[in-house]
């Protein structure tokens, strides 16, 4: 009986971090999901970035503890970063979601989200530029994309009964620019090997108050069809699967 209990506990043991810093000032962890670990080049890229993030925050925690030791009497800062594959399109383009948790003993912990688009063929990070004929700031493509993103966010806010924050003031940072529109991934599709469009990921405070949490906006590929390159036309198709829609 004791052996069975031990085995059960081991089966549900917390996963071990792929990188860790733990001292009096901070405990910070990085996790890679199994899909990322299966690709050695992608795993090395994510882990290298993750370790830089650990080192940076460890230095800042040590400096803060030296300056204000009273804020560390109950322990050090707590940081965590997770890398997880969100989609794989055309057996080439891998969308990775990077989620951060940060507790520096402030009023509340904070979180952040960003994305990586990985080209398996070339073994490097890329942007969504290859899929569109032009992506100039304030160009037709980016204006159409930004308009669709805001429309999607308004729908999400209505679902949450937070329509009072679906205002220009909260959306003013969403400029028609690849660098300002939000962290993007290729959405999965009901059609194998295809992407149903773009998903944009926003951490708390980005498009609403902290209490509203994170938001995900979805732009169907059909809305962007006039702006697609041949490669974009090749990889987009189908509809967004129900199980990819974010729980709100």
PDB file of C-alpha atoms in Angstrom:
ATOM      1  CA  UNK A   1       0.000   0.000   0.000  1.00  0.00           C
ATOM      2  CA  UNK A   2       2.790   2.404   0.946  1.00  0.00           C
ATOM      3  CA  UNK A   3       4.538   1.668  -2.350  1.00  0.00           C
ATOM      4  CA  UNK A   4       1.352   2.453  -4.295  1.00  0.00           C
ATOM      5  CA  UNK A   5       0.976   5.788  -2.508  1.00  0.00           C
ATOM      6  CA  UNK A   6       4.608   6.654  -3.208  1.00  0.00           C
ATOM      7  CA  UNK A   7       4.227   5.826  -6.893  1.00  0.00           C
ATOM      8  CA  UNK A   8       1.064   7.908  -7.126  1.00  0.00           C
ATOM      9  CA  UNK A   9       2.767  10.871  -5.494  1.00  0.00           C
ATOM     10  CA  UNK A  10       5.720  10.549  -7.884  1.00  0.00           C
ATOM     11  CA  UNK A  11       3.382  10.509 -10.884  1.00  0.00           C
ATOM     12  CA  UNK A  12       1.927  13.851  -9.815  1.00  0.00           C
ATOM     13  CA  UNK A  13       5.183  15.434  -8.680  1.00  0.00           C
ATOM     14  CA  UNK A  14       5.759  18.957  -9.870  1.00  0.00           C
ATOM     15  CA  UNK A  15       7.869  19.161 -13.039  1.00  0.00           C
ATOM     16  CA  UNK A  16      11.476  20.136 -12.540  1.00  0.00           C
ATOM     17  CA  UNK A  17      12.570  23.485 -13.999  1.00  0.00           C
ATOM     18  CA  UNK A  18      14.913  23.499 -16.973  1.00  0.00           C
ATOM     19  CA  UNK A  19      16.822  26.384 -15.414  1.00  0.00           C
ATOM     20  CA  UNK A  20      16.803  27.620 -11.824  1.00  0.00           C
ATOM     21  CA  UNK A  21      18.308  30.311  -9.624  1.00  0.00           C
ATOM     22  CA  UNK A  22      17.583  30.045  -5.905  1.00  0.00           C
ATOM     23  CA  UNK A  23      19.145  32.141  -3.171  1.00  0.00           C
ATOM     24  CA  UNK A  24      18.153  34.514  -0.366  1.00  0.00           C
ATOM     25  CA  UNK A  25      17.105  37.193  -2.827  1.00  0.00           C
ATOM     26  CA  UNK A  26      15.132  35.222  -5.401  1.00  0.00           C
ATOM     27  CA  UNK A  27      13.826  31.919  -6.611  1.00  0.00           C
ATOM     28  CA  UNK A  28      13.413  32.040 -10.388  1.00  0.00           C
ATOM     29  CA  UNK A  29      12.545  29.173 -12.709  1.00  0.00           C
ATOM     30  CA  UNK A  30      12.281  28.491 -16.436  1.00  0.00           C
ATOM     31  CA  UNK A  31      10.189  25.681 -17.904  1.00  0.00           C
ATOM     32  CA  UNK A  32      10.117  24.361 -21.466  1.00  0.00           C
ATOM     33  CA  UNK A  33       7.227  22.182 -22.563  1.00  0.00           C
ATOM     34  CA  UNK A  34       7.842  18.756 -24.090  1.00  0.00           C
ATOM     35  CA  UNK A  35       7.194  19.955 -27.644  1.00  0.00           C
ATOM     36  CA  UNK A  36       9.948  22.529 -27.370  1.00  0.00           C
ATOM     37  CA  UNK A  37      12.345  20.027 -25.801  1.00  0.00           C
ATOM     38  CA  UNK A  38      11.785  17.740 -28.797  1.00  0.00           C
ATOM     39  CA  UNK A  39      13.379  20.376 -31.054  1.00  0.00           C
ATOM     40  CA  UNK A  40      16.982  20.779 -29.890  1.00  0.00           C
ATOM     41  CA  UNK A  41      17.603  24.053 -31.720  1.00  0.00           C
ATOM     42  CA  UNK A  42      14.391  25.692 -30.512  1.00  0.00           C
ATOM     43  CA  UNK A  43      14.975  24.413 -26.982  1.00  0.00           C
ATOM     44  CA  UNK A  44      18.494  25.854 -26.913  1.00  0.00           C
ATOM     45  CA  UNK A  45      17.222  29.208 -28.180  1.00  0.00           C
ATOM     46  CA  UNK A  46      14.458  29.450 -25.575  1.00  0.00           C
ATOM     47  CA  UNK A  47      16.690  28.243 -22.748  1.00  0.00           C
ATOM     48  CA  UNK A  48      19.424  30.752 -23.584  1.00  0.00           C
ATOM     49  CA  UNK A  49      16.889  33.576 -23.497  1.00  0.00           C
ATOM     50  CA  UNK A  50      15.354  32.207 -20.303  1.00  0.00           C
ATOM     51  CA  UNK A  51      18.701  32.037 -18.527  1.00  0.00           C
ATOM     52  CA  UNK A  52      19.443  35.665 -19.424  1.00  0.00           C
ATOM     53  CA  UNK A  53      16.083  36.572 -17.909  1.00  0.00           C
ATOM     54  CA  UNK A  54      16.942  34.654 -14.736  1.00  0.00           C
ATOM     55  CA  UNK A  55      20.338  36.339 -14.418  1.00  0.00           C
ATOM     56  CA  UNK A  56      18.913  39.824 -14.970  1.00  0.00           C
ATOM     57  CA  UNK A  57      16.233  39.418 -12.322  1.00  0.00           C
ATOM     58  CA  UNK A  58      18.653  37.780  -9.887  1.00  0.00           C
ATOM     59  CA  UNK A  59      20.938  40.819 -10.143  1.00  0.00           C
ATOM     60  CA  UNK A  60      18.012  43.179  -9.600  1.00  0.00           C
ATOM     61  CA  UNK A  61      16.765  41.167  -6.621  1.00  0.00           C
ATOM     62  CA  UNK A  62      20.208  41.156  -5.008  1.00  0.00           C
ATOM     63  CA  UNK A  63      20.514  44.914  -5.459  1.00  0.00           C
ATOM     64  CA  UNK A  64      17.040  45.479  -4.033  1.00  0.00           C
ATOM     65  CA  UNK A  65      17.764  43.263  -1.033  1.00  0.00           C
ATOM     66  CA  UNK A  66      20.983  45.120  -0.338  1.00  0.00           C
ATOM     67  CA  UNK A  67      19.202  48.466  -0.490  1.00  0.00           C
ATOM     68  CA  UNK A  68      15.950  47.503   1.267  1.00  0.00           C
ATOM     69  CA  UNK A  69      16.531  44.307   3.297  1.00  0.00           C
ATOM     70  CA  UNK A  70      13.299  44.805   5.265  1.00  0.00           C
ATOM     71  CA  UNK A  71      11.276  43.832   2.195  1.00  0.00           C
ATOM     72  CA  UNK A  72      12.936  40.410   2.123  1.00  0.00           C
ATOM     73  CA  UNK A  73      12.291  39.359   5.732  1.00  0.00           C
ATOM     74  CA  UNK A  74       9.590  36.919   4.562  1.00  0.00           C
ATOM     75  CA  UNK A  75      11.624  35.549   1.661  1.00  0.00           C
ATOM     76  CA  UNK A  76      12.962  36.542  -1.711  1.00  0.00           C
ATOM     77  CA  UNK A  77      11.292  37.417  -4.975  1.00  0.00           C
ATOM     78  CA  UNK A  78       9.486  34.687  -6.869  1.00  0.00           C
ATOM     79  CA  UNK A  79       9.779  34.557 -10.671  1.00  0.00           C
ATOM     80  CA  UNK A  80       8.722  31.975 -13.244  1.00  0.00           C
ATOM     81  CA  UNK A  81       8.825  31.790 -17.031  1.00  0.00           C
ATOM     82  CA  UNK A  82       7.124  29.111 -19.138  1.00  0.00           C
ATOM     83  CA  UNK A  83       7.629  28.423 -22.843  1.00  0.00           C
ATOM     84  CA  UNK A  84       4.821  26.439 -24.498  1.00  0.00           C
ATOM     85  CA  UNK A  85       4.020  25.593 -28.110  1.00  0.00           C
ATOM     86  CA  UNK A  86       0.683  27.018 -29.184  1.00  0.00           C
ATOM     87  CA  UNK A  87       0.592  25.836 -32.800  1.00  0.00           C
ATOM     88  CA  UNK A  88       2.657  24.250 -35.566  1.00  0.00           C
ATOM     89  CA  UNK A  89       1.687  25.293 -39.098  1.00  0.00           C
ATOM     90  CA  UNK A  90       2.784  23.647 -42.352  1.00  0.00           C
ATOM     91  CA  UNK A  91       5.198  21.550 -40.276  1.00  0.00           C
ATOM     92  CA  UNK A  92       7.433  24.605 -40.340  1.00  0.00           C
ATOM     93  CA  UNK A  93       6.146  27.591 -38.368  1.00  0.00           C
ATOM     94  CA  UNK A  94       6.040  27.064 -34.603  1.00  0.00           C
ATOM     95  CA  UNK A  95       4.212  29.587 -32.422  1.00  0.00           C
ATOM     96  CA  UNK A  96       5.493  29.678 -28.848  1.00  0.00           C
ATOM     97  CA  UNK A  97       3.758  31.424 -25.960  1.00  0.00           C
ATOM     98  CA  UNK A  98       6.088  32.836 -23.310  1.00  0.00           C
ATOM     99  CA  UNK A  99       4.359  33.432 -19.976  1.00  0.00           C
ATOM    100  CA  UNK A 100       5.989  35.223 -17.038  1.00  0.00           C
ATOM    101  CA  UNK A 101       5.013  35.405 -13.372  1.00  0.00           C
ATOM    102  CA  UNK A 102       6.701  37.947 -11.082  1.00  0.00           C
ATOM    103  CA  UNK A 103       6.259  38.529  -7.359  1.00  0.00           C
ATOM    104  CA  UNK A 104       8.448  41.271  -5.903  1.00  0.00           C
ATOM    105  CA  UNK A 105       6.379  41.681  -2.715  1.00  0.00           C
ATOM    106  CA  UNK A 106       4.389  44.556  -4.190  1.00  0.00           C
ATOM    107  CA  UNK A 107       0.647  45.096  -3.895  1.00  0.00           C
ATOM    108  CA  UNK A 108       0.100  42.002  -6.046  1.00  0.00           C
ATOM    109  CA  UNK A 109       2.107  39.697  -8.302  1.00  0.00           C
ATOM    110  CA  UNK A 110       2.424  40.675 -11.958  1.00  0.00           C
ATOM    111  CA  UNK A 111       2.372  38.647 -15.138  1.00  0.00           C
ATOM    112  CA  UNK A 112       3.484  39.193 -18.694  1.00  0.00           C
ATOM    113  CA  UNK A 113       3.069  37.405 -21.996  1.00  0.00           C
ATOM    114  CA  UNK A 114       5.038  37.434 -25.217  1.00  0.00           C
ATOM    115  CA  UNK A 115       5.425  35.200 -28.236  1.00  0.00           C
ATOM    116  CA  UNK A 116       8.023  33.623 -30.498  1.00  0.00           C
ATOM    117  CA  UNK A 117       7.455  32.593 -34.107  1.00  0.00           C
ATOM    118  CA  UNK A 118      10.008  29.929 -34.973  1.00  0.00           C
ATOM    119  CA  UNK A 119      10.952  28.789 -38.473  1.00  0.00           C
ATOM    120  CA  UNK A 120      11.926  25.107 -38.167  1.00  0.00           C
ATOM    121  CA  UNK A 121      13.360  25.029 -41.685  1.00  0.00           C
ATOM    122  CA  UNK A 122      15.782  27.890 -41.115  1.00  0.00           C
ATOM    123  CA  UNK A 123      16.204  27.272 -37.383  1.00  0.00           C
ATOM    124  CA  UNK A 124      15.571  30.849 -36.311  1.00  0.00           C
ATOM    125  CA  UNK A 125      13.006  33.331 -35.027  1.00  0.00           C
ATOM    126  CA  UNK A 126      11.012  35.235 -37.615  1.00  0.00           C
ATOM    127  CA  UNK A 127       8.142  37.709 -37.764  1.00  0.00           C
ATOM    128  CA  UNK A 128       4.860  37.453 -39.670  1.00  0.00           C
ATOM    129  CA  UNK A 129       6.277  39.631 -42.476  1.00  0.00           C
ATOM    130  CA  UNK A 130       6.764  36.725 -44.944  1.00  0.00           C
ATOM    131  CA  UNK A 131       3.015  36.138 -44.976  1.00  0.00           C
ATOM    132  CA  UNK A 132       2.008  39.645 -46.048  1.00  0.00           C
ATOM    133  CA  UNK A 133       2.770  41.724 -49.115  1.00  0.00           C
ATOM    134  CA  UNK A 134       3.629  44.726 -46.963  1.00  0.00           C
ATOM    135  CA  UNK A 135       3.723  45.452 -43.243  1.00  0.00           C
ATOM    136  CA  UNK A 136       4.762  49.111 -43.174  1.00  0.00           C
ATOM    137  CA  UNK A 137       3.751  51.186 -40.162  1.00  0.00           C
ATOM    138  CA  UNK A 138       0.362  52.765 -40.877  1.00  0.00           C
ATOM    139  CA  UNK A 139       0.147  50.814 -44.136  1.00  0.00           C
ATOM    140  CA  UNK A 140      -3.014  49.143 -45.392  1.00  0.00           C
ATOM    141  CA  UNK A 141      -2.171  45.744 -43.917  1.00  0.00           C
ATOM    142  CA  UNK A 142      -1.405  47.008 -40.446  1.00  0.00           C
ATOM    143  CA  UNK A 143      -4.410  49.339 -40.388  1.00  0.00           C
ATOM    144  CA  UNK A 144      -6.711  46.451 -41.306  1.00  0.00           C
ATOM    145  CA  UNK A 145      -5.027  44.235 -38.712  1.00  0.00           C
ATOM    146  CA  UNK A 146      -5.275  46.826 -35.929  1.00  0.00           C
ATOM    147  CA  UNK A 147      -8.943  47.471 -36.725  1.00  0.00           C
ATOM    148  CA  UNK A 148      -9.703  43.735 -36.562  1.00  0.00           C
ATOM    149  CA  UNK A 149      -7.771  43.344 -33.292  1.00  0.00           C
ATOM    150  CA  UNK A 150      -9.729  46.128 -31.591  1.00  0.00           C
ATOM    151  CA  UNK A 151     -13.016  44.679 -32.864  1.00  0.00           C
ATOM    152  CA  UNK A 152     -12.067  41.290 -31.381  1.00  0.00           C
ATOM    153  CA  UNK A 153     -11.076  42.834 -28.042  1.00  0.00           C
ATOM    154  CA  UNK A 154     -14.413  44.640 -27.835  1.00  0.00           C
ATOM    155  CA  UNK A 155     -16.172  41.300 -28.303  1.00  0.00           C
ATOM    156  CA  UNK A 156     -14.051  39.734 -25.544  1.00  0.00           C
ATOM    157  CA  UNK A 157     -14.786  42.637 -23.215  1.00  0.00           C
ATOM    158  CA  UNK A 158     -18.502  42.262 -23.863  1.00  0.00           C
ATOM    159  CA  UNK A 159     -18.245  38.562 -22.942  1.00  0.00           C
ATOM    160  CA  UNK A 160     -16.646  39.548 -19.628  1.00  0.00           C
ATOM    161  CA  UNK A 161     -19.141  42.354 -19.018  1.00  0.00           C
ATOM    162  CA  UNK A 162     -16.281  44.867 -19.068  1.00  0.00           C
ATOM    163  CA  UNK A 163     -17.464  46.897 -22.059  1.00  0.00           C
ATOM    164  CA  UNK A 164     -16.947  50.107 -20.082  1.00  0.00           C
ATOM    165  CA  UNK A 165     -13.183  49.716 -20.674  1.00  0.00           C
ATOM    166  CA  UNK A 166     -13.561  49.063 -24.430  1.00  0.00           C
ATOM    167  CA  UNK A 167     -12.479  52.628 -25.075  1.00  0.00           C
ATOM    168  CA  UNK A 168      -9.963  54.479 -27.207  1.00  0.00           C
ATOM    169  CA  UNK A 169      -8.023  55.270 -24.046  1.00  0.00           C
ATOM    170  CA  UNK A 170      -7.312  51.576 -23.394  1.00  0.00           C
ATOM    171  CA  UNK A 171      -6.619  50.837 -27.046  1.00  0.00           C
ATOM    172  CA  UNK A 172      -4.416  53.841 -27.776  1.00  0.00           C
ATOM    173  CA  UNK A 173      -1.210  51.790 -27.571  1.00  0.00           C
ATOM    174  CA  UNK A 174      -2.400  49.374 -30.281  1.00  0.00           C
ATOM    175  CA  UNK A 175      -0.853  51.217 -33.187  1.00  0.00           C
ATOM    176  CA  UNK A 176      -0.897  49.846 -36.772  1.00  0.00           C
ATOM    177  CA  UNK A 177       2.708  48.703 -36.465  1.00  0.00           C
ATOM    178  CA  UNK A 178       4.191  45.227 -36.080  1.00  0.00           C
ATOM    179  CA  UNK A 179       6.116  46.413 -33.034  1.00  0.00           C
ATOM    180  CA  UNK A 180       3.094  47.968 -31.319  1.00  0.00           C
ATOM    181  CA  UNK A 181       0.075  45.873 -32.249  1.00  0.00           C
ATOM    182  CA  UNK A 182       0.769  43.085 -29.747  1.00  0.00           C
ATOM    183  CA  UNK A 183       2.477  39.717 -29.361  1.00  0.00           C
ATOM    184  CA  UNK A 184       1.233  37.476 -32.164  1.00  0.00           C
ATOM    185  CA  UNK A 185       0.895  33.746 -32.825  1.00  0.00           C
ATOM    186  CA  UNK A 186      -0.462  31.727 -35.716  1.00  0.00           C
ATOM    187  CA  UNK A 187      -3.822  30.300 -34.679  1.00  0.00           C
ATOM    188  CA  UNK A 188      -4.514  26.604 -35.120  1.00  0.00           C
ATOM    189  CA  UNK A 189      -7.045  25.514 -37.718  1.00  0.00           C
ATOM    190  CA  UNK A 190      -9.682  22.893 -38.350  1.00  0.00           C
ATOM    191  CA  UNK A 191      -7.751  22.241 -41.561  1.00  0.00           C
ATOM    192  CA  UNK A 192      -4.595  20.201 -40.788  1.00  0.00           C
ATOM    193  CA  UNK A 193      -1.324  22.032 -41.400  1.00  0.00           C
ATOM    194  CA  UNK A 194      -3.037  25.396 -41.812  1.00  0.00           C
ATOM    195  CA  UNK A 195      -3.522  28.479 -39.646  1.00  0.00           C
ATOM    196  CA  UNK A 196      -6.979  29.973 -39.181  1.00  0.00           C
ATOM    197  CA  UNK A 197      -5.603  33.461 -38.582  1.00  0.00           C
ATOM    198  CA  UNK A 198      -3.662  35.442 -36.016  1.00  0.00           C
ATOM    199  CA  UNK A 199      -4.014  35.556 -32.251  1.00  0.00           C
ATOM    200  CA  UNK A 200      -2.715  38.556 -30.318  1.00  0.00           C
ATOM    201  CA  UNK A 201      -1.828  38.234 -26.632  1.00  0.00           C
ATOM    202  CA  UNK A 202      -2.028  41.032 -24.065  1.00  0.00           C
ATOM    203  CA  UNK A 203      -0.924  40.937 -20.412  1.00  0.00           C
ATOM    204  CA  UNK A 204      -2.789  42.703 -17.587  1.00  0.00           C
ATOM    205  CA  UNK A 205      -2.770  46.500 -17.946  1.00  0.00           C
ATOM    206  CA  UNK A 206      -2.137  46.358 -21.716  1.00  0.00           C
ATOM    207  CA  UNK A 207      -5.735  46.795 -22.867  1.00  0.00           C
ATOM    208  CA  UNK A 208      -7.605  46.917 -19.567  1.00  0.00           C
ATOM    209  CA  UNK A 209      -7.197  47.267 -15.785  1.00  0.00           C
ATOM    210  CA  UNK A 210      -5.194  44.669 -13.877  1.00  0.00           C
ATOM    211  CA  UNK A 211      -8.352  43.046 -12.524  1.00  0.00           C
ATOM    212  CA  UNK A 212      -9.446  42.120 -16.061  1.00  0.00           C
ATOM    213  CA  UNK A 213      -6.363  39.935 -16.528  1.00  0.00           C
ATOM    214  CA  UNK A 214      -4.974  38.878 -19.887  1.00  0.00           C
ATOM    215  CA  UNK A 215      -6.733  39.205 -23.215  1.00  0.00           C
ATOM    216  CA  UNK A 216      -6.448  37.282 -26.475  1.00  0.00           C
ATOM    217  CA  UNK A 217      -7.706  38.803 -29.728  1.00  0.00           C
ATOM    218  CA  UNK A 218      -8.367  36.644 -32.791  1.00  0.00           C
ATOM    219  CA  UNK A 219      -8.249  37.873 -36.389  1.00  0.00           C
ATOM    220  CA  UNK A 220      -9.542  35.343 -38.968  1.00  0.00           C
ATOM    221  CA  UNK A 221      -7.321  34.926 -42.000  1.00  0.00           C
ATOM    222  CA  UNK A 222     -10.171  35.888 -44.330  1.00  0.00           C
ATOM    223  CA  UNK A 223     -10.010  39.467 -43.014  1.00  0.00           C
ATOM    224  CA  UNK A 224      -6.394  39.668 -44.153  1.00  0.00           C
ATOM    225  CA  UNK A 225      -6.768  37.748 -47.414  1.00  0.00           C
ATOM    226  CA  UNK A 226      -6.229  40.822 -49.668  1.00  0.00           C
ATOM    227  CA  UNK A 227      -2.777  41.354 -48.151  1.00  0.00           C
ATOM    228  CA  UNK A 228      -1.366  37.810 -48.249  1.00  0.00           C
ATOM    229  CA  UNK A 229       1.778  36.753 -50.090  1.00  0.00           C
ATOM    230  CA  UNK A 230       1.879  33.366 -51.864  1.00  0.00           C
ATOM    231  CA  UNK A 231       3.339  31.885 -48.666  1.00  0.00           C
ATOM    232  CA  UNK A 232       0.545  33.449 -46.630  1.00  0.00           C
ATOM    233  CA  UNK A 233      -2.028  32.038 -49.014  1.00  0.00           C
ATOM    234  CA  UNK A 234      -0.386  28.624 -48.661  1.00  0.00           C
ATOM    235  CA  UNK A 235      -0.435  28.452 -44.871  1.00  0.00           C
ATOM    236  CA  UNK A 236      -3.774  30.066 -44.032  1.00  0.00           C
ATOM    237  CA  UNK A 237      -7.088  28.246 -44.241  1.00  0.00           C
ATOM    238  CA  UNK A 238      -9.895  26.656 -42.265  1.00  0.00           C
ATOM    239  CA  UNK A 239     -11.497  27.925 -39.072  1.00  0.00           C
ATOM    240  CA  UNK A 240     -10.366  28.359 -35.496  1.00  0.00           C
ATOM    241  CA  UNK A 241     -10.936  25.208 -33.416  1.00  0.00           C
ATOM    242  CA  UNK A 242     -13.261  25.652 -30.465  1.00  0.00           C
ATOM    243  CA  UNK A 243     -10.698  24.237 -28.062  1.00  0.00           C
ATOM    244  CA  UNK A 244      -8.202  27.018 -28.878  1.00  0.00           C
ATOM    245  CA  UNK A 245     -10.557  29.764 -27.761  1.00  0.00           C
ATOM    246  CA  UNK A 246      -9.241  31.176 -24.525  1.00  0.00           C
ATOM    247  CA  UNK A 247     -11.251  30.584 -21.343  1.00  0.00           C
ATOM    248  CA  UNK A 248     -12.324  33.975 -20.050  1.00  0.00           C
TER     249      UNK A 248
END
